[in-house]
PDB file of C-alpha atoms and ligand atoms in Angstrom:
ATOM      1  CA  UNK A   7      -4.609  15.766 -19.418  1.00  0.00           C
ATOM      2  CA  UNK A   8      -7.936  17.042 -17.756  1.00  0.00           C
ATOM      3  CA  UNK A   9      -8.584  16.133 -14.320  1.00  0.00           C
ATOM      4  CA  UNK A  10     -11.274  13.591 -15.469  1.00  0.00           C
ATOM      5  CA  UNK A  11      -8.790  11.815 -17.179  1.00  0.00           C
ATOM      6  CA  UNK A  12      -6.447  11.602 -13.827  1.00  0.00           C
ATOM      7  CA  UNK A  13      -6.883   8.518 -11.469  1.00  0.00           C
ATOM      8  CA  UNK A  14      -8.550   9.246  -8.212  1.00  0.00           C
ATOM      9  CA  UNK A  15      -6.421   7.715  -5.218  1.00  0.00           C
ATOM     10  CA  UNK A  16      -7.119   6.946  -1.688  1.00  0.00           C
ATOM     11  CA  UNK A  17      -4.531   5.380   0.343  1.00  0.00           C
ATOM     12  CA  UNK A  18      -4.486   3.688   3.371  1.00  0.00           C
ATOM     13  CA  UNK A  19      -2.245   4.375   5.940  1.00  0.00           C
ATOM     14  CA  UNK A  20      -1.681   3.465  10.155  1.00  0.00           C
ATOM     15  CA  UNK A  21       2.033   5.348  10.712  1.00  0.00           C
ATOM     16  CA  UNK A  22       4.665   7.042   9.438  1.00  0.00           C
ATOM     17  CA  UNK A  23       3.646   7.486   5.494  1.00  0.00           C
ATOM     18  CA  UNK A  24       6.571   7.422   3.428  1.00  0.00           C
ATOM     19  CA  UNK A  25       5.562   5.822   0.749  1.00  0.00           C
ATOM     20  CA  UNK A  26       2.019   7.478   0.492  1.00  0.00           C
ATOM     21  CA  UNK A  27       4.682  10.483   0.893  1.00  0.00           C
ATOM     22  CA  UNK A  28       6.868   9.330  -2.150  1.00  0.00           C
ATOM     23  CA  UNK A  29       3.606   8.657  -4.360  1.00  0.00           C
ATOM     24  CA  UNK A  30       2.441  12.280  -3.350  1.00  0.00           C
ATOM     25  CA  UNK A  31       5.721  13.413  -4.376  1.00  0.00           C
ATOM     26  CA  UNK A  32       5.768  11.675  -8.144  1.00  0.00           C
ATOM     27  CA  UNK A  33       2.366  12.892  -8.364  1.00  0.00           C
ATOM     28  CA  UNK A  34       3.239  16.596  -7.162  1.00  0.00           C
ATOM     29  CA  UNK A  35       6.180  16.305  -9.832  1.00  0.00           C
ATOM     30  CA  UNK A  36       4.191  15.666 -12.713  1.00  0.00           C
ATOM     31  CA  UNK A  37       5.254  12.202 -13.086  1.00  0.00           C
ATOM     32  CA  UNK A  38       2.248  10.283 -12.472  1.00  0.00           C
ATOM     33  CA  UNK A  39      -1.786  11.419 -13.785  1.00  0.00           C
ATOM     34  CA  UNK A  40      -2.760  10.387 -10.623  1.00  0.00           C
ATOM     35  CA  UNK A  41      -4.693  12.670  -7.692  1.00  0.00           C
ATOM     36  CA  UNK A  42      -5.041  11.458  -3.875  1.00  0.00           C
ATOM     37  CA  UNK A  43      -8.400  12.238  -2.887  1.00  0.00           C
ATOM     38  CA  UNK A  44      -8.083  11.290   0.930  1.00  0.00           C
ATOM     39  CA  UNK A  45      -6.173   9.738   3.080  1.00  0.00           C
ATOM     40  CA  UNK A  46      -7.131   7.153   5.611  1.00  0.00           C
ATOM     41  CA  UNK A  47      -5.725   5.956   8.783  1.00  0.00           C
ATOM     42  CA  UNK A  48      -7.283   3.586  11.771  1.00  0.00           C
ATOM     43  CA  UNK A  49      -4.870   5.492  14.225  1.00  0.00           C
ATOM     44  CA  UNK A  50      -5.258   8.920  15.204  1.00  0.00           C
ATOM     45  CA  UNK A  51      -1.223   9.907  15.601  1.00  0.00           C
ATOM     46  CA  UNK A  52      -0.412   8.331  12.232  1.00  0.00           C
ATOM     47  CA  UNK A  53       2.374  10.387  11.121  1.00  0.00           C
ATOM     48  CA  UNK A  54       1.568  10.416   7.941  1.00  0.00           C
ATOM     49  CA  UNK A  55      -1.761  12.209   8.355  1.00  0.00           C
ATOM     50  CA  UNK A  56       0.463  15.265   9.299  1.00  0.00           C
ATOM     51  CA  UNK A  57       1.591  15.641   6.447  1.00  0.00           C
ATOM     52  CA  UNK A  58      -1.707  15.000   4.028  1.00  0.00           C
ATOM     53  CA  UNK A  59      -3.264  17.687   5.707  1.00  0.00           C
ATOM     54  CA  UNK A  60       0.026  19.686   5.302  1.00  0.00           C
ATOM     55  CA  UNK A  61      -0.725  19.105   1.465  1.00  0.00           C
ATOM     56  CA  UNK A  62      -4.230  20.063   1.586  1.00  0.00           C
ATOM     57  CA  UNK A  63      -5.065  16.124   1.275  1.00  0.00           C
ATOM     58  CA  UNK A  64      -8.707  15.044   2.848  1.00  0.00           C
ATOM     59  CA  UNK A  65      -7.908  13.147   5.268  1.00  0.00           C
ATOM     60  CA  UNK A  66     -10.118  10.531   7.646  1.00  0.00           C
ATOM     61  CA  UNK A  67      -9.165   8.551  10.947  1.00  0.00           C
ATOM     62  CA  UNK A  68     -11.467   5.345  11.659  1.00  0.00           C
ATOM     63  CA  UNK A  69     -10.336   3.424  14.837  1.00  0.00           C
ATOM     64  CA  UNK A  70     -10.726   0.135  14.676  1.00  0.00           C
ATOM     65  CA  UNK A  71     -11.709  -0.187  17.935  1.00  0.00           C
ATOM     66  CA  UNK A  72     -14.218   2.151  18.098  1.00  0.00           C
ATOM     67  CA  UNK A  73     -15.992  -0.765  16.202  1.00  0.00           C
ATOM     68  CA  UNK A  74     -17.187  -4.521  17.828  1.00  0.00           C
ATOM     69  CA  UNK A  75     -15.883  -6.712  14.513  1.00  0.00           C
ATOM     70  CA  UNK A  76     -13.620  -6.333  11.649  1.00  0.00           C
ATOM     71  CA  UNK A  77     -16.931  -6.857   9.543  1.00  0.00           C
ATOM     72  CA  UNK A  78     -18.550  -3.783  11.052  1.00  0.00           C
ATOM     73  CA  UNK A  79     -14.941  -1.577  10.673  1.00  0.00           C
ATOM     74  CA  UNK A  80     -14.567  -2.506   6.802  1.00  0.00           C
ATOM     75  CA  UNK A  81     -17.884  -1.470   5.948  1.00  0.00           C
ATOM     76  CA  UNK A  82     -17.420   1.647   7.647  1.00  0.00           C
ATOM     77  CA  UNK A  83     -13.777   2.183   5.637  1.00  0.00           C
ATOM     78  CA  UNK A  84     -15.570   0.859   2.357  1.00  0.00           C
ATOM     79  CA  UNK A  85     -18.236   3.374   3.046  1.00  0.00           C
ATOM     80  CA  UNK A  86     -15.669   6.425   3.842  1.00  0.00           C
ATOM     81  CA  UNK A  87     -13.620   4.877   0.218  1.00  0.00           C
ATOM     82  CA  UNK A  88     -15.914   5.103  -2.007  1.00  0.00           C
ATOM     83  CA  UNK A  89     -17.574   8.264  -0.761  1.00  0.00           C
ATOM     84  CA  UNK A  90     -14.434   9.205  -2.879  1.00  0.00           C
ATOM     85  CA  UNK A  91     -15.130   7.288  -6.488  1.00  0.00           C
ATOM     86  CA  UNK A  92     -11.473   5.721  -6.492  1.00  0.00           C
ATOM     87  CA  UNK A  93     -10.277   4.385  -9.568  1.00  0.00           C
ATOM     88  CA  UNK A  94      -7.170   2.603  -6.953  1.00  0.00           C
ATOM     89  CA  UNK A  95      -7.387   1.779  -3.551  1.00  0.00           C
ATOM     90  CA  UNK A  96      -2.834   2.214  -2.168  1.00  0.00           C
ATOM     91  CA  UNK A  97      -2.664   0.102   0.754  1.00  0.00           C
ATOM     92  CA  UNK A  98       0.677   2.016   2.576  1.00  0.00           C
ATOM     93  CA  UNK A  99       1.468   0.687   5.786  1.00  0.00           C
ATOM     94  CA  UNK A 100      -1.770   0.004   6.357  1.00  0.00           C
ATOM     95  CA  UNK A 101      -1.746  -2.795   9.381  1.00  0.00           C
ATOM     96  CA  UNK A 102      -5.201  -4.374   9.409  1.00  0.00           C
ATOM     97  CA  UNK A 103      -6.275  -7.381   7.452  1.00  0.00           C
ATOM     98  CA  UNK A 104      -8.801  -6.614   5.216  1.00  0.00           C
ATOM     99  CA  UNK A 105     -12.151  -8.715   5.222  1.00  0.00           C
ATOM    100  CA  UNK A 106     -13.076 -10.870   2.377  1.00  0.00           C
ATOM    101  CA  UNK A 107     -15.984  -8.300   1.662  1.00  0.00           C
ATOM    102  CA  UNK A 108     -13.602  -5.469   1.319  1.00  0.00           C
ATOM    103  CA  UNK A 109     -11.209  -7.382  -0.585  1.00  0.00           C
ATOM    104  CA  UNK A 110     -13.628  -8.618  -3.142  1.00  0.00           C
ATOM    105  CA  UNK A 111     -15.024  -4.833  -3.328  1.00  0.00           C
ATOM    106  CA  UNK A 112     -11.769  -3.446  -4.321  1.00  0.00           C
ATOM    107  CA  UNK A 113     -10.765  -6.183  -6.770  1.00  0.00           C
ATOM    108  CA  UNK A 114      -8.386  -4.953  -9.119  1.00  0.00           C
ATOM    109  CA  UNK A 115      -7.937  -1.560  -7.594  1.00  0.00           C
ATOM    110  CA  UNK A 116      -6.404  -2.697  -4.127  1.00  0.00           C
ATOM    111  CA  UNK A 117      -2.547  -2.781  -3.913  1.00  0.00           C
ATOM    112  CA  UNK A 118      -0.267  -3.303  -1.333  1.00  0.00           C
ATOM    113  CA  UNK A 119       3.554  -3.061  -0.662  1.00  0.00           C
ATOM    114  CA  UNK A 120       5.136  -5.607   1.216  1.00  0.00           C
ATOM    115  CA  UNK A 121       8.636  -5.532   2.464  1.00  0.00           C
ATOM    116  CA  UNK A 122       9.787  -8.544   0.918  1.00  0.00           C
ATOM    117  CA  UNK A 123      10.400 -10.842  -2.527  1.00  0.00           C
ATOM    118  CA  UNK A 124       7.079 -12.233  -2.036  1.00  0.00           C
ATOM    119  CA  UNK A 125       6.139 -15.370  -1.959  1.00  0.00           C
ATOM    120  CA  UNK A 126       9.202 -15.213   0.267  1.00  0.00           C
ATOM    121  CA  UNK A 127       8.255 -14.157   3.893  1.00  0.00           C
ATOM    122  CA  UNK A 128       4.608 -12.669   4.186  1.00  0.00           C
ATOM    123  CA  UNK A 129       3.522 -11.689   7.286  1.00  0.00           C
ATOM    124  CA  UNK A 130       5.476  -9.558   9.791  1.00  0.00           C
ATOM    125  CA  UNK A 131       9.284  -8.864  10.809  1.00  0.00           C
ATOM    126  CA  UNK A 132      10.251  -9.894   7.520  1.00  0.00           C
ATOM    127  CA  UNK A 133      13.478  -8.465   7.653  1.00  0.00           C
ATOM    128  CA  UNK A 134      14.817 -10.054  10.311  1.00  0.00           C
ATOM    129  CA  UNK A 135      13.402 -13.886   9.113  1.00  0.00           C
ATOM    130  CA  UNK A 136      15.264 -12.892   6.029  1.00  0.00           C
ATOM    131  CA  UNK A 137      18.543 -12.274   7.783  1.00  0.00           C
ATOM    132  CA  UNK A 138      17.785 -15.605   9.833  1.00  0.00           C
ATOM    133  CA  UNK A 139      17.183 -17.371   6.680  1.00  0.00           C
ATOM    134  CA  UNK A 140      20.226 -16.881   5.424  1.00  0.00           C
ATOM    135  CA  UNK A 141      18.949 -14.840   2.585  1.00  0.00           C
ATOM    136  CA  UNK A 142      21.680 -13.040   0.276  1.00  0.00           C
ATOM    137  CA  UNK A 143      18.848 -10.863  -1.415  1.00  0.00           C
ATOM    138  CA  UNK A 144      16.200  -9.045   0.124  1.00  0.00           C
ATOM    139  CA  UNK A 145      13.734  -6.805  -1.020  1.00  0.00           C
ATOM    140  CA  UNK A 146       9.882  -5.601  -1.583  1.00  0.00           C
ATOM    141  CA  UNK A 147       7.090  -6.212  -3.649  1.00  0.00           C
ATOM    142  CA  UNK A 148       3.986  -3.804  -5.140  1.00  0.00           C
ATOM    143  CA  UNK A 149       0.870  -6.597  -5.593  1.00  0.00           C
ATOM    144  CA  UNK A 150      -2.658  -6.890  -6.148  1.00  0.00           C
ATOM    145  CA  UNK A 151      -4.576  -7.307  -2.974  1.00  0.00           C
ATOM    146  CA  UNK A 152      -6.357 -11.132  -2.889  1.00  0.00           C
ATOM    147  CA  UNK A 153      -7.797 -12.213   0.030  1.00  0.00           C
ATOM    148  CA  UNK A 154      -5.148 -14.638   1.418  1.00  0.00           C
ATOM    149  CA  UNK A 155      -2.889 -12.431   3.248  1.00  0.00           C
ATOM    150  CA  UNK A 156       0.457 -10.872   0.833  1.00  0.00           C
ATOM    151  CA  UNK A 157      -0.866 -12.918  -1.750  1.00  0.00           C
ATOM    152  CA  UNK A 158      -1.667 -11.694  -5.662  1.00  0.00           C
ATOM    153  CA  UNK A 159      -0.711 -10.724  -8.457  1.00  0.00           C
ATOM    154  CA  UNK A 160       2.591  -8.966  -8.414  1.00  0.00           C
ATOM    155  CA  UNK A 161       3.104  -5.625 -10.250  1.00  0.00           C
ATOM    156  CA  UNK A 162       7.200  -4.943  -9.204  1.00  0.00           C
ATOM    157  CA  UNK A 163       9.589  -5.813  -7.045  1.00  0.00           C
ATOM    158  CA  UNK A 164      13.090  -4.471  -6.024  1.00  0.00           C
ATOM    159  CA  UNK A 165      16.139  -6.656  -4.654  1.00  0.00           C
ATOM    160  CA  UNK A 166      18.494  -5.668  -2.401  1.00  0.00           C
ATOM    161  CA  UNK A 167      21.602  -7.762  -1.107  1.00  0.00           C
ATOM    162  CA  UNK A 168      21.756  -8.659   2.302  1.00  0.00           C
ATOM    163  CA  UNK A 169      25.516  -7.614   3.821  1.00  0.00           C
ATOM    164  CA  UNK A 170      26.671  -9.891   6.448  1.00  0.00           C
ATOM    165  CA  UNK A 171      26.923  -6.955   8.350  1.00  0.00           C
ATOM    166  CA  UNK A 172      23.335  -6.265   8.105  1.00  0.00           C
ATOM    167  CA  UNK A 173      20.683  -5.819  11.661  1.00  0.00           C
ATOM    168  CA  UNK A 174      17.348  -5.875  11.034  1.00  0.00           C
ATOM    169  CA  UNK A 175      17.021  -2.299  10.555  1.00  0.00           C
ATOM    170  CA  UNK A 176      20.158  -1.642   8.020  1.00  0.00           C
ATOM    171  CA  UNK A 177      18.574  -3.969   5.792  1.00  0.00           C
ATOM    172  CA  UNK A 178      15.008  -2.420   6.269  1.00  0.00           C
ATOM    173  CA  UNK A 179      16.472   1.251   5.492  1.00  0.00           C
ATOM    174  CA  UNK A 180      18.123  -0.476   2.168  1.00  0.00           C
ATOM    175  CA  UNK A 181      14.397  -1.856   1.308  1.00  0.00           C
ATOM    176  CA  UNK A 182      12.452   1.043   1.851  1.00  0.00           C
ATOM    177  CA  UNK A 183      14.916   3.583  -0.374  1.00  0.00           C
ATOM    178  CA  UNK A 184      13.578   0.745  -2.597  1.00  0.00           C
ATOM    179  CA  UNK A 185      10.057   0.853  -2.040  1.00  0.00           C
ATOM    180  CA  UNK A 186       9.973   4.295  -2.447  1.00  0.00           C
ATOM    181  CA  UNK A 187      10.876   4.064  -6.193  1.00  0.00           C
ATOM    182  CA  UNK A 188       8.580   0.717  -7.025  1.00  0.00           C
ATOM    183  CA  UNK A 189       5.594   1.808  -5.618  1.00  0.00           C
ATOM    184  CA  UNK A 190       5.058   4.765  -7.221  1.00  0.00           C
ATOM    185  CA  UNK A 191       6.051   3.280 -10.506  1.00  0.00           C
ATOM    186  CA  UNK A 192       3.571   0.712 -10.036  1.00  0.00           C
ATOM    187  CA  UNK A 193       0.713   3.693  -9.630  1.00  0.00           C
ATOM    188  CA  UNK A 194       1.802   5.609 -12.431  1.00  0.00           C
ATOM    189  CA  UNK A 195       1.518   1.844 -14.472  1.00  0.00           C
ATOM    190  CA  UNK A 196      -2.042   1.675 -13.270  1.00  0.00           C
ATOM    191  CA  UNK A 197      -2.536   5.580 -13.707  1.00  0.00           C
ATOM    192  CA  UNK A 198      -1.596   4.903 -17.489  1.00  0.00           C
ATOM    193  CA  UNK A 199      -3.147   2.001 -17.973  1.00  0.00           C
ATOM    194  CA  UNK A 200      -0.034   0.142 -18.645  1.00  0.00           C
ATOM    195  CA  UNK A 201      -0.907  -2.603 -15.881  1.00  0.00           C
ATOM    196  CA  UNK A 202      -4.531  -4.162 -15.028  1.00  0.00           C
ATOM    197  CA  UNK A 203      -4.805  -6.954 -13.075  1.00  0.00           C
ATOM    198  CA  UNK A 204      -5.286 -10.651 -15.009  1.00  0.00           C
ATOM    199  CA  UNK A 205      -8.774 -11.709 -15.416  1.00  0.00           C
ATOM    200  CA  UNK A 206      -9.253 -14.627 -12.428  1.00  0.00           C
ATOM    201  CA  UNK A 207     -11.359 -17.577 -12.804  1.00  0.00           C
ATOM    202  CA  UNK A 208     -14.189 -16.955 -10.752  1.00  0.00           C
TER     203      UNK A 208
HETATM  204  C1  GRF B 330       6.764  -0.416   4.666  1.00  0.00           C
HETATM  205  O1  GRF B 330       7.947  -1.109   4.932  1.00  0.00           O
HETATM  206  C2  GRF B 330       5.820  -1.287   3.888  1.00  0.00           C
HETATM  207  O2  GRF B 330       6.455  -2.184   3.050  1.00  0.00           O
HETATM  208  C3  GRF B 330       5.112  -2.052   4.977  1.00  0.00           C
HETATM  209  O3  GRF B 330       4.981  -1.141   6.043  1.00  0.00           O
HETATM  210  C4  GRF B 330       5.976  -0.140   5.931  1.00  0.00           C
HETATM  211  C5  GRF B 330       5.256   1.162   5.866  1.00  0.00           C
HETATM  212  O4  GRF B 330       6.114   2.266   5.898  1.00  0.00           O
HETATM  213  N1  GRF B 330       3.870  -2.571   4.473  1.00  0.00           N
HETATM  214  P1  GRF B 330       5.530   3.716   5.623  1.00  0.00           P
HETATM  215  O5  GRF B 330       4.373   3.943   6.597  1.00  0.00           O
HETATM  216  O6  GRF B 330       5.078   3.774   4.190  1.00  0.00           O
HETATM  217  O7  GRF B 330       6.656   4.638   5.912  1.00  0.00           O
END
């Protein structure tokens, strides 16, 4: 497969990485046609940025608050983005709500992990409302991006059981050995062309 026929991938990041890491690492392994382009974060001592430029990875930091409005920081990401031509935007970690615009830009080509069986907890500290809930299963879900928050289609998800024994973060370590198998699975599905979003009703 030529490098045209690869998908171009930007991901989105604000800490540690390890997903973008595990997607790099499919990708590095010859298990996804897939290249990331660049890596973006909107904090400066993301982890993660380490190691993208470790990898030779472009990488970008935009600070949201080097900007007056959400409005004014989007355009500035969706300008950096599709400097890039990506055929898939990875949101992974990223910890900013995403404007309307930006959302609507991306349509299609925006996915997000979420650390839990959505529509089941969206939002934050999902681990511990699960474990307050009462849940016996836990887990995470790969989705389209739409622009009510952790809402859209969903591409995979991965259960876990929640042990009474559990704290907050035994059961987030158990989730995010999981995340780190579905969410590269769901970008090699894109990457082949084995998963496109439904057509909405506009
Ligand atoms: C993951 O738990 C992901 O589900 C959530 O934020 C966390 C990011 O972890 N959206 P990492 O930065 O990928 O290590």
């Amino acid at each position: 497969m030529s490098s045209t026929d690869r998908l171009r991938v930007v991901v989105l990041i604000s800490g540690r990485g390890s997903n973008f890491i595990a997607i790099h690492q499919a990708i590095a392994e010859q298990r996804i046609p897939a290249d990331i382009v660049a890596v973006i974060s909107n904090k400066a001592d993301a982890a993660g940025l380490d190691y993208a430029r470790q990898a030779g990875i472009a990488t970008h930091v935009i600070e949201h608050q080097a900007f007056p409005d959400r409005a004014s920081f989007d355009r500035e990401m969706l300008r950096v983005i599709d400097s890039y031509q990506p055929g898939l935007v990875v949101l992974a970690g990223f910890m900013r709500i995403l404007s309307g615009e930006f959302v609507r830009h991306y349509r299609g080509r925006l996915i997000n992990i979420h650390p839990s069986l959505l529509p089941r907890f969206p939002g934050l500290n999902t681990h511990q409302r699960a474990i307050d809930a009462g849940e016996q299963e836990h887990g995470a879900t790969v989705h389209f991006v739409e622009e009510e928050v952790d809402s859209g289609e969903i591409i995979i998800q991965a259960r876990v059981p929640v042990l009474a024994s559990d704290t907050e973060e035994t059961l987030a370590a158990r989730v995010l050995e999981q995340e780190h198998k579905i969410y590269p699975a769901a970008v090699k599905w894109i990457a082949e062309g084995k998963k496109t979003p439904k057509p909405t009703m506009e």
